[in-house]
Structure formats: C-alpha cells, structure tokens
Coordinates of C-alpha atoms and ligand atoms in Angstrom, one line a residue:
X1 CA 0.0 0.0 0.0
X2 CA 1.1 3.6 -0.5
X3 CA 1.8 5.4 2.9
X4 CA 2.9 8.8 3.9
X5 CA 4.3 9.5 7.4
X6 CA 4.5 13.1 8.4
X7 CA 7.0 13.8 11.2
X8 CA 10.1 11.5 11.4
X9 CA 10.9 11.4 15.1
X10 CA 11.1 8.4 17.4
X11 CA 7.6 7.4 16.4
X12 CA 7.3 8.5 12.7
X13 CA 10.6 7.3 11.5
X14 CA 10.2 3.9 13.2
X15 CA 6.7 3.5 11.8
X16 CA 7.7 4.5 8.3
X17 CA 10.8 2.3 8.3
X18 CA 8.9 -0.8 9.6
X19 CA 6.0 -0.3 7.2
X20 CA 8.5 -0.1 4.4
X21 CA 10.2 -3.2 5.8
X22 CA 7.0 -5.2 5.5
X23 CA 6.6 -4.2 1.9
X24 CA 4.5 -1.0 1.7
X25 CA 5.7 2.0 -0.2
X26 CA 6.4 4.8 2.2
X27 CA 7.2 8.5 1.8
X28 CA 8.4 10.2 5.0
X29 CA 7.9 13.9 5.2
X30 CA 9.6 16.1 7.7
X31 CA 10.1 19.9 7.7
X32 CA 13.6 19.7 9.2
X33 CA 15.8 19.8 6.1
X34 CA 18.9 18.7 7.8
X35 CA 17.2 15.5 9.2
X36 CA 15.8 14.8 5.7
X37 CA 19.2 15.0 4.1
X38 CA 20.6 12.7 6.7
X39 CA 17.9 10.1 6.2
X40 CA 18.2 10.3 2.5
X41 CA 21.8 9.0 2.9
X42 CA 20.4 6.0 4.9
X43 CA 21.4 7.4 8.4
X44 CA 19.1 7.6 11.3
X45 CA 19.0 11.0 13.1
X46 CA 18.1 9.1 16.3
X47 CA 19.7 6.2 18.2
X48 CA 17.3 3.3 18.2
X49 CA 18.6 -0.3 18.0
X50 CA 18.1 -1.9 14.6
X51 CA 16.6 1.3 13.0
X52 CA 19.6 2.2 10.7
X53 CA 19.6 -1.3 9.3
X54 CA 16.0 -1.4 8.2
X55 CA 16.2 2.3 6.8
X56 CA 19.2 1.3 4.7
X57 CA 17.6 -1.9 3.4
X58 CA 14.3 0.0 2.6
X59 CA 16.2 2.7 0.7
X60 CA 18.0 -0.1 -1.3
X61 CA 14.7 -1.8 -2.1
X62 CA 13.2 1.6 -3.0
X63 CA 10.4 1.1 -0.4
X64 CA 11.1 4.4 1.4
X65 CA 11.8 8.0 0.4
X66 CA 12.4 11.0 2.5
X67 CA 11.3 14.5 1.6
X68 CA 10.3 18.0 2.9
X69 CA 7.6 18.2 0.2
X70 CA 4.2 17.6 2.0
X71 CA 2.3 17.9 -1.3
X72 CA 4.3 15.0 -2.7
X73 CA 3.7 12.9 0.5
X74 CA -0.1 13.7 0.4
X75 CA -0.4 12.8 -3.3
X76 CA 1.5 9.5 -2.8
X77 CA -0.3 8.2 0.4
X78 CA -3.6 6.3 0.5
X79 CA -2.9 6.4 4.3
X80 CA -1.3 9.5 5.8
X81 CA 0.1 9.3 9.3
X82 CA 0.5 12.4 11.4
X83 CA 3.4 11.6 13.7
X84 CA 4.6 15.0 14.8
X85 CA 5.4 16.0 18.4
X86 CA 2.8 17.0 21.0
X87 CA 5.0 18.3 23.9
X88 CA 3.5 19.7 27.1
X89 CA 2.8 23.4 27.5
X90 CA 3.8 24.9 30.9
X91 CA 0.1 24.4 32.1
X92 CA 0.2 20.7 31.4
X93 CA -2.0 20.9 28.3
X94 CA -0.6 19.3 25.0
X95 CA 0.9 21.7 22.6
X96 CA -1.0 20.6 19.4
X97 CA 0.3 23.4 17.1
X98 CA 2.4 20.9 15.1
X99 CA -0.5 18.6 14.6
X100 CA -2.6 21.7 13.6
X101 CA 0.0 22.8 11.0
X102 CA 0.1 19.3 9.5
X103 CA -3.7 18.8 9.3
X104 CA -4.2 22.1 7.6
X105 CA -1.3 21.3 5.2
X106 CA -2.9 18.0 4.3
X107 CA -6.1 19.8 3.5
X108 CA -4.4 22.2 1.4
X109 CA -3.1 19.4 -0.8
X110 CA -6.0 17.0 -0.8
X111 CA -7.5 16.0 -4.1
X112 CA -10.5 13.9 -4.9
X113 CA -8.7 10.5 -4.0
X114 CA -10.0 8.9 -0.8
X115 CA -7.5 9.1 2.0
X116 CA -7.2 7.7 5.5
X117 CA -5.7 10.3 7.8
X118 CA -4.2 8.7 10.9
X119 CA -3.5 10.4 14.2
X120 CA -0.4 8.6 15.3
X121 CA 0.7 11.4 17.6
X122 CA -0.7 11.3 21.1
X123 CA -3.4 13.9 20.9
X124 CA -6.0 15.2 23.3
X125 CA -9.3 13.4 23.5
X126 CA -11.6 14.8 20.9
X127 CA -8.8 15.6 18.4
X128 CA -10.2 13.2 15.8
X129 CA -13.1 15.6 15.0
X130 CA -10.7 18.6 15.4
X131 CA -8.3 17.3 12.8
X132 CA -11.2 16.7 10.4
X133 CA -12.2 20.3 10.9
X134 CA -8.6 21.5 10.3
X135 CA -8.3 19.4 7.1
X136 CA -11.5 20.9 5.8
X137 CA -10.2 24.4 6.6
X138 CA -6.9 23.6 4.8
X139 CA -9.0 22.4 1.9
X140 CA -11.1 25.6 1.9
X141 CA -7.9 27.6 1.7
X142 CA -6.8 25.5 -1.3
X143 CA -10.1 26.2 -2.9
X144 CA -10.0 29.9 -2.2
X145 CA -6.6 30.1 -3.6
X146 CA -7.6 28.3 -6.8
X147 CA -10.7 30.4 -7.2
X148 CA -8.7 33.6 -6.8
X149 CA -6.3 32.4 -9.4
X150 CA -9.2 31.5 -11.8
X151 CA -10.8 34.9 -11.2
X152 CA -7.5 36.7 -11.8
X153 CA -7.0 34.8 -15.0
X154 CA -10.6 34.8 -16.4
X155 CA -12.0 38.1 -15.2
X156 CA -14.7 38.9 -12.6
X157 CA -17.6 37.9 -14.9
X158 CA -16.9 34.2 -14.6
X159 CA -19.4 32.1 -12.6
X160 CA -17.7 31.5 -9.3
X161 CA -20.0 28.7 -8.4
X162 CA -19.2 26.8 -11.4
X163 CA -15.5 27.2 -10.9
X164 CA -15.8 26.0 -7.2
X165 CA -17.4 22.8 -8.4
X166 CA -14.3 22.0 -10.4
X167 CA -12.6 21.1 -7.1
X168 CA -14.7 18.3 -5.6
X169 CA -15.1 17.8 -1.9
X170 CA -12.3 15.7 -0.6
X171 CA -13.2 12.2 0.6
X172 CA -11.3 11.1 3.8
X173 CA -11.7 9.5 7.2
X174 CA -9.8 10.3 10.3
X175 CA -8.4 7.3 12.4
X176 CA -6.8 7.3 15.8
X177 CA -4.0 4.7 15.9
X178 CA -2.1 5.5 19.1
X179 CA 1.5 4.3 19.4
X180 CA 2.7 2.2 22.3
X181 CA 6.3 1.6 21.3
X182 CA 9.0 2.0 23.9
X183 CA 12.2 3.9 23.0
X184 CA 15.2 1.6 23.1
X185 CA 13.3 -1.3 21.6
X186 CA 10.9 0.6 19.2
X187 CA 11.7 -1.6 16.2
X188 CA 11.0 -4.8 18.0
X189 CA 7.9 -3.3 19.7
X190 CA 6.5 -2.3 16.2
X191 CA 7.0 -5.8 14.8
X192 CA 5.7 -7.4 18.1
X193 CA 3.0 -5.2 19.5
X194 CA 0.8 -6.3 22.4
X195 CA -2.1 -4.9 20.5
X196 CA -3.1 -2.4 17.7
X197 CA -5.8 0.2 18.5
X198 CA -7.8 1.6 15.6
X199 CA -10.4 4.2 16.4
X200 CA -12.7 5.5 13.6
X201 CA -16.3 5.9 12.5
X202 CA -15.4 4.9 9.0
X203 CA -15.7 1.2 8.1
X204 CA -13.7 1.7 4.8
X205 CA -10.8 3.4 6.8
X206 CA -10.7 0.6 9.4
X207 CA -10.6 -2.0 6.6
X208 CA -7.7 -0.2 4.9
X209 CA -5.8 0.0 8.3
X210 CA -6.4 -3.7 8.9
X211 CA -4.9 -4.4 5.5
X212 CA -1.9 -2.2 6.2
X213 CA -1.1 -4.0 9.5
X214 CA -1.9 -7.5 8.3
X215 CA 1.8 -8.5 8.0
X216 CA 2.4 -7.5 11.6
X217 CA -1.0 -8.8 12.9
X218 CA -0.2 -12.2 11.4
X219 CA 3.2 -12.2 13.1
X220 CA 5.2 -12.5 9.8
X221 CA 7.9 -10.3 11.2
X222 CA 7.5 -11.4 14.9
X223 CA 10.3 -12.7 17.0
X224 CA 7.9 -15.6 17.9
X225 CA 6.0 -16.5 14.7
X226 CA 4.0 -19.1 16.5
X227 CA 2.1 -16.6 18.7
X228 CA -1.6 -16.0 17.9
X229 CA -2.4 -13.0 15.8
X230 CA -1.9 -9.5 17.4
X231 CA -5.2 -8.4 19.0
X232 CA -6.7 -5.5 17.1
X233 CA -9.0 -3.2 19.2
X234 CA -11.5 -1.5 16.8
X235 CA -13.3 1.2 18.5
X236 CA -14.5 4.8 18.3
X237 CA -12.1 7.8 18.0
X238 CA -12.5 9.1 21.5
X239 CA -12.0 5.7 23.1
X240 CA -8.8 5.1 21.0
X241 CA -7.5 8.4 22.2
X242 CA -8.3 7.7 25.8
X243 CA -6.7 4.2 25.6
X244 CA -3.3 5.8 24.9
X245 CA -3.6 8.3 27.8
X246 CA -5.0 5.6 30.2
X247 CA -2.2 3.1 29.4
X248 CA 0.5 5.6 30.1
X249 CA -1.2 7.0 33.2
X250 CA -1.6 3.5 34.6
X251 CA 2.1 2.6 34.1
X252 CA 3.3 5.9 35.5
X253 CA 1.0 5.3 38.6
X254 CA 2.3 1.8 39.0
X255 CA 5.8 3.2 39.2
X256 CA 4.8 6.0 41.6
X257 CA 3.0 3.3 43.8
X258 CA 6.1 1.1 44.2
X259 CA 8.3 4.3 44.8
X260 CA 5.9 5.3 47.6
X261 CA 6.3 1.8 49.0
X262 CA 10.1 2.2 48.7
X263 CA 10.0 5.4 50.7
X264 CA 8.1 3.6 53.4
X265 CA 10.6 0.6 53.1
X266 CA 13.5 3.0 53.7
X267 CA 11.9 4.1 56.9
X268 CA 10.9 0.7 58.4
X269 CA 14.0 -1.2 57.2
X270 CA 12.3 -3.4 54.5
X271 CA 13.7 -4.1 51.1
X272 CA 11.5 -2.9 48.2
X273 CA 13.2 -5.3 45.8
X274 CA 12.0 -8.2 47.9
X275 CA 8.6 -6.6 48.3
X276 CA 8.2 -6.1 44.6
X277 CA 9.2 -9.6 43.9
X278 CA 6.6 -10.8 46.5
X279 CA 3.8 -8.7 45.0
X280 CA 4.7 -9.1 41.4
X281 CA 4.4 -12.8 41.5
X282 CA 0.7 -12.3 42.0
X283 CA -0.6 -12.6 38.4
X284 CA -3.2 -9.8 39.2
X285 CA -0.3 -7.4 39.9
X286 CA 2.4 -8.6 37.5
X287 CA 6.2 -7.9 38.0
X288 CA 6.6 -5.2 35.2
X289 CA 6.9 -1.5 36.2
X290 CA 7.5 -2.4 39.8
X291 CA 11.1 -1.2 39.9
X292 CA 11.5 1.5 42.6
X293 CA 14.0 4.3 41.8
X294 CA 14.3 7.9 41.0
X295 CA 11.1 8.1 39.1
X296 CA 9.7 8.3 35.6
X297 CA 10.5 10.7 33.0
X298 CA 10.9 10.8 29.2
X299 CA 8.9 12.3 26.4
X300 CA 5.7 10.5 27.1
X301 CA 4.7 9.7 30.7
X302 CA 5.1 13.2 32.1
X303 CA 3.3 15.0 29.4
X304 CA 0.6 12.3 28.9
X305 CA -0.3 12.2 32.6
X306 CA -0.4 16.0 32.7
X307 CA -2.5 16.2 29.6
X308 CA -5.0 13.7 31.0
X309 CA -5.2 15.7 34.3
X310 CA -5.8 18.8 32.2
X311 CA -8.6 17.1 30.2
X312 CA -10.3 15.9 33.3
X313 CA -10.1 19.5 34.6
X314 CA -11.6 20.9 31.4
X315 CA -14.5 18.5 31.9
X316 CA -15.1 19.4 35.6
X317 CA -13.4 16.4 37.2
X318 CA -10.3 16.5 39.5
X319 CA -8.0 13.6 38.7
X320 CA -6.8 13.2 42.2
X321 CA -5.1 9.8 41.9
X322 CA -3.2 11.0 38.8
X323 CA -2.2 14.3 40.6
X324 CA -0.8 12.1 43.5
X325 CA 1.1 10.0 41.1
X326 CA 2.7 13.1 39.6
X327 CA 3.5 14.5 43.1
X328 CA 5.2 11.3 44.3
X329 CA 7.2 11.4 41.1
X330 CA 8.3 14.9 41.6
X331 CA 9.6 14.0 45.0
X332 CA 11.2 10.9 43.7
X333 CA 13.1 12.7 40.9
X334 CA 15.3 14.4 43.6
X335 CA 15.5 11.6 46.1
X336 CA 19.1 11.0 45.0
X337 CA 19.9 14.5 46.4
X338 CA 18.4 13.7 49.8
X339 CA 20.4 10.5 49.9
X340 CA 23.6 12.4 49.0
X341 CA 22.9 14.9 51.7
X342 CA 22.4 12.0 54.2
X343 CA 25.8 10.6 53.4
X344 CA 28.0 13.6 52.4
X345 CA 26.1 16.2 54.5
X346 CA 27.2 19.4 52.8
X347 CA 27.1 19.2 49.0
X348 CA 28.5 22.6 48.3
X349 CA 32.0 22.2 46.9
X350 CA 31.6 18.5 46.5
X351 CA 31.9 16.6 43.1
X352 CA 29.1 14.2 42.1
X353 CA 29.3 11.9 39.1
X354 CA 26.2 10.7 37.3
X355 CA 26.2 7.3 35.6
X356 CA 23.7 7.8 32.7
X357 CA 21.9 10.8 31.5
X358 CA 19.2 9.6 29.2
X359 CA 15.7 8.9 30.7
X360 CA 16.1 5.2 30.0
X361 CA 18.7 2.9 28.5
X362 CA 19.3 2.3 24.8
X363 CA 18.1 5.7 23.7
X364 CA 19.7 9.1 23.1
X365 CA 16.5 10.8 24.4
X366 CA 17.1 13.3 27.2
X367 CA 13.5 14.8 27.1
X368 CA 12.3 15.2 30.7
X369 CA 15.1 12.9 31.9
X370 CA 15.4 12.7 35.8
X371 CA 19.1 13.4 35.3
X372 CA 18.2 17.0 34.3
X373 CA 16.5 17.6 37.6
X374 CA 19.4 16.1 39.5
X375 CA 21.9 18.2 37.6
X376 CA 19.8 21.4 38.2
X377 CA 19.4 20.7 41.9
X378 CA 23.0 19.8 42.5
X379 CA 24.2 22.9 40.6
X380 CA 21.9 25.0 42.7
X381 CA 23.5 23.6 45.8
X382 CA 27.0 24.4 44.6
X383 CA 28.0 20.9 43.7
X384 CA 30.3 20.2 40.7
X385 CA 28.5 17.6 38.5
X386 CA 30.1 15.3 36.0
X387 CA 28.4 12.6 34.0
X388 CA 29.1 9.6 31.7
X389 CA 26.5 8.2 29.4
X390 CA 27.2 5.5 26.8
X391 CA 25.4 7.4 24.0
X392 CA 25.5 11.0 25.1
X393 CA 29.2 10.9 25.8
X394 CA 29.9 9.8 22.2
X395 CA 27.3 11.9 20.3
X396 CA 28.6 15.3 21.5
X397 CA 24.9 16.2 22.2
X398 CA 25.1 18.9 24.8
X399 CA 21.7 20.6 24.6
X400 CA 20.4 21.3 28.0
X401 CA 23.6 20.1 29.7
X402 CA 25.3 23.3 30.5
X403 CA 25.8 22.6 34.2
X404 CA 27.4 19.2 33.7
X405 CA 30.8 18.0 32.6
X406 CA 30.3 15.1 30.2
X407 CA 33.2 12.7 30.6
X408 CA 34.2 10.2 27.9
X409 CA 34.6 7.1 30.2
X410 CA 33.6 5.9 33.6
X411 CA 37.0 6.1 35.1
X412 CA 37.4 9.7 34.1
X413 CA 34.0 10.2 35.7
X414 CA 34.9 8.6 39.0
X415 CA 38.2 10.5 39.2
X416 CA 37.9 13.0 42.1
X417 CA 34.2 12.3 42.9
X418 CA 32.8 12.4 46.4
X419 CA 29.9 10.2 45.2
X420 CA 28.4 8.5 42.1
X421 CA 24.7 8.3 41.4
X422 CA 23.4 5.7 38.9
X423 CA 20.7 7.5 37.1
X424 CA 20.1 5.3 34.0
X425 CA 20.1 1.5 34.1
X426 CA 22.3 1.0 31.0
X427 CA 23.2 -2.8 31.1
X428 CA 27.0 -2.0 30.6
X429 CA 27.0 -0.3 34.1
X430 CA 26.7 -3.8 35.6
X431 CA 30.2 -4.6 34.3
X432 CA 32.3 -1.6 35.1
X433 CA 35.6 -1.8 36.9
X434 CA 34.1 -0.5 40.2
X435 CA 37.3 -1.4 42.3
X436 CA 39.4 0.9 40.0
X437 CA 36.7 3.5 40.0
X438 CA 36.5 3.5 43.9
X439 CA 40.2 3.9 44.1
X440 CA 40.0 7.1 41.9
X441 CA 37.3 8.7 44.1
X442 CA 37.6 11.0 47.1
X443 CA 35.0 9.0 49.0
X444 CA 33.6 5.8 47.2
X445 CA 29.9 6.3 47.7
X446 CA 27.3 5.2 45.2
X447 CA 23.6 6.0 45.2
X448 CA 21.9 3.3 43.1
X449 CA 19.0 5.3 41.7
X450 CA 17.5 2.3 39.9
X451 CA 18.3 -0.5 42.4
X452 CA 20.2 -2.0 39.4
X453 CA 23.6 -2.9 40.7
X454 CA 24.7 -5.8 42.9
X455 CA 25.1 -4.4 46.4
X456 CA 27.6 -7.1 47.6
X457 CA 29.8 -6.6 44.5
X458 CA 29.9 -2.9 44.9
X459 CA 30.7 -3.2 48.6
X460 CA 33.4 -5.8 47.7
X461 CA 34.9 -3.2 45.3
X462 CA 35.1 -0.7 48.2
X463 CA 31.9 1.3 47.8
X464 CA 29.4 2.5 50.4
X465 CA 26.1 1.4 48.5
X466 CA 22.9 3.2 49.0
X467 CA 19.8 2.0 47.1
X468 CA 16.2 3.3 47.0
X469 CA 13.9 1.6 49.5
X470 CA 16.5 -1.0 50.4
X471 CA 16.1 -0.5 54.2
Ligands
NAD501 P1 9.8 13.8 17.9 O1 9.8 15.2 18.5 O2 10.9 12.9 18.1 O3 9.5 14.0 16.3 C1 8.6 14.8 15.7 C2 9.1 15.1 14.3 O4 8.1 15.9 13.6 C3 10.4 15.9 14.2 O5 11.3 15.2 13.3 C4 9.9 17.2 13.6 O6 11.0 17.8 12.8 C5 8.7 16.8 12.8 N1 7.8 18.0 12.5 C6 7.3 18.9 13.3 N2 6.5 19.7 12.7 C7 6.4 19.2 11.4 C8 5.6 19.6 10.2 N3 4.9 20.7 10.2 N4 5.8 18.9 9.1 C9 6.6 17.8 9.1 N5 7.4 17.4 10.1 C10 7.2 18.1 11.3 O7 8.5 13.2 18.4 P2 8.1 11.7 18.8 O8 8.9 11.3 20.1 O9 8.4 10.8 17.6 O10 6.7 11.8 19.2 C11 5.6 12.0 18.1 C12 4.2 11.7 18.8 O11 4.2 10.4 19.1 C13 4.0 12.5 20.0 O12 2.6 12.9 20.0 C14 4.3 11.5 21.1 O13 3.5 11.8 22.3 C15 3.9 10.2 20.5 N6 4.5 9.0 21.1 C16 5.9 9.1 21.3 C17 6.5 7.9 21.8 C18 8.0 7.9 22.1 O14 8.4 7.0 22.7 N7 8.7 8.9 21.7 C19 5.7 6.7 22.0 C20 4.4 6.8 21.8 C21 3.8 7.9 21.3

C-alpha cells in the first residue's frame, strides 16, 4: 500500500521504516531539512537499536523515500500518518500546534482521491473531529486560492459557483491509531506489539488500516511467529485516544506506587526489591513497572499524565489519583539529592558523578530525563556535576547540559568524585571496573538510583552502597 508518514521522530521514523520493511511504499515527510538530508543517505537521526539497518535496506529496495515536500507525500499516500510531536505546555496541556499545521497542510493538498488520515501522535481526546475540521479548513484555503487564481485569470464575470465545483469535496476518514512503542526497543515493539488500537467511525478506513497492518498482525515479522495474531482493538475515535492516555497514566501510577512503598521501606527497614518480587508474582499485579528508583521521565509519561489531568479538569473532574502519582514522582526525581545529603552532609564544593543521562537505556532521548532535575538541583546547591552516558558521551549532544561536565569514560567520571549516582540502568553499568573507580574517588559512595547494581559486588569493590527503599 502507499503510505505517507509526516514527522520522522522516534515514532514517525520507526513507523515509516517498519511499514516499508513489511513491503509498503512509504514516503516520510519532515520539515527539518537537515534531518531529511541525513535520512536520504540512509542514516538515522536518532539512536534506536536496529533502525539504521532497516532504513538502509528499505532505501535499497526503493520502499522508502524522505522529503520535505508535504504535497508529494499527500499525493502519494492512501494512508497518511500524522506523527509530529505534541509536547507539554507549561500548564500541562498538550501543545498541538504541530498537529494543527500538518492537518491544515494535508487539507491544502488534498485532491478527490479517498485518504485515511491517521493520528499517530498522542493527541488530546476529541482531536479526531478537530483534525477533520482543520483538514477541511486547509481544503477551503486551497479552494479559495484556486478560485482567486481562476478569477484573476478569467476576469470577474466568470461564474464562481461553477468554478468552485471544479474542485470536488475531498473524501477522507480520520483514524486514531495510538502508538505504544518503547524507545530503546521501538523496532521490536513495532513488529511485536501487544495490540493495535484503531479508532474511527469509517468502516472503509478501518478495513484499509487492517490491510496495512496485516503482515504485523499475522506475526510475519515477529520474534515468535507461533504466537496467535496480534489483537486489534477496533473502537471509536475518543476511546482510542483515551486508551493511549489511560495506558501511560496506569504505568506511571504503578511506578509511583512502588516508589511510595520504597520510601516507606526506607523508613521501616524493609527491602523494596524483595517486596516487589513478592507482590509481582501475583498474576493480578504482575512484575513489570515495579522497579523502585528515581522516578519516571521521558517524552511520554510526564506529558501524557499532565494532559489527562488537564482534560479531566476541562470537563469538571479533578483527577486526584493522577495528581498524586505526579507529586510522588516529583519528589522521587530528587530523592538522590536527599540520599547524597544524608551521606555527604554538605554538598557545596563536592563533586558528584552521574552514571547515565538519558531517561532510559538504549536511547539518546534526554527529554524530561530525571538526570536533568538532579543536575539542576546539584548545581543550585553548589556541587560540581560530572556525567558519563554510553550514548551522550559519544554523540557530543550537549543541549540542556550546560551545568554538567560530560566525561568520555567511567573512570574519568569517577576521578575525584565524592559520590556517584546511577541514574540510568544501562546494562553496561553492571560490568564496570568498580574497584578501579572506587580507588579514583575522594570517597567511594554510590547511590543506586535504579536498584540496578549488585550491592555485595559494589561493597566488595570498596563502595558504600545506597539504594532506593533497600532498608
Ligand atoms: P519527535 O519530536 O521525536 O519527532 C517529531 C518530528 O516531527 C520531528 O522530526 C519534527 O521535525 C517533525 N515535524 C514537526 N512539525 C512538522 C511539520 N509541520 N511537518 C513535518 N514534520 C514536522 O516526536 P516523537 O517522540 O516521535 O513523538 C511523536 C508523537 O508520538 C507524540 O505525540 C508523542 O507523544 C507520541 N509518542 C511518542 C512515543 C515515544 O516513545 N517517543 C511513544 C508513543 C507515542
């Protein structure tokens, strides 16, 4: 099928590349010229395991193209994905201006061919109808421009009504198809989703979407091909939009729950890792998202939970549980500072090294990463902050990192530090030469912000080990 994906970030690029990989003809449109040039050479502008390989293969098999030309993308696609960012505004609401620009842009290039226009971006509930309205406004602008040109060319005596009818009403349906991929394993998640959600009032649109996803639903590209087909939830637009918010809000709340339990464990002398194991074995609870630590961050949870709280507010309901989950998380994001103060007392004039900067391992994404809060707080307290991150240390990305010295390896990081804080659970951090690092430090203290390291090993290496909720 012919597909156009507008916005080639973590979601759009992975979606476009994976759809090309399963055999569709994909045009990816982005308004960032530099990014487009890079992708045209087969390189990925983001770090995501396996992504570069499938982009290169899709370019070679001529299944994917990259352009800044929205008109070309709209003309090409039977199915048009909107996958631009929807970051949070300061009041917690989603900033939908990029979606708005794209929806109008699509309308201004629509012709009489039937199109399915898919909201892949996480958009506020009710955006399906709003996007339809914007597309129609874009189309009206196109028609007005055409009519003005006709009149200018043919003179004012021409019958405007006849001229207008030369541009037939566009035929399209809007579908909500929220994305659930996790950065760091986005390609695997796209080929092995837990479910696909399709929200629309149009039967034709749903049928085309099911055809599009058939190779994925039938597990042709799955790690385990013997699994039953991927469940497809077909529902209305608003429910599909709500599913995305509710899923992220639930997972964020689950983490805040275990973090609250961890804080009580710290006070009563229980070990949250044991507690999480004990409750996670209950199949009604499950063991995922029960790792206590320095809280959730990233480009999705914070903004999606805030947006849901904001929507509830708009409709006269106070989302108390979600607000509590956010409050617990805000406290948790700086719990490493409290622990550093307990051990080192005065932080002014001390040096602290952060192991990891990104909000989770296997990504280069720093958006709303807990590391940024920790850096800000430590800098405010007069602490010198250094950091080592397996990706950020290599890429030279320094945006938003002005208060931290980014070191090129873990030993340079440890050199002269009064304490280390493990911020991101990169798996390579399990195998560092901690004995050597301890020897390079002023005082070998480690705050394990993800309860990720082996306490006994660290103590053997000479560290004073402090976890989160470890009693
Ligand atoms: P991103 O910021 O990484 O990428 C957005 C892309 O859109 C950028 O490349 C930008 O240049 C491009 N863009 C902006 N305006 C444009 C325009 N007018 N025309 C063409 N391109 C334009 O965003 P992302 O992380 O991929 O997120 C996209 C959406 O998917 C968001 O709504 C997000 O909430 C949602 N989502 C993200 C994730 C994730 O893990 N990142 C997971 C699920 C859902």
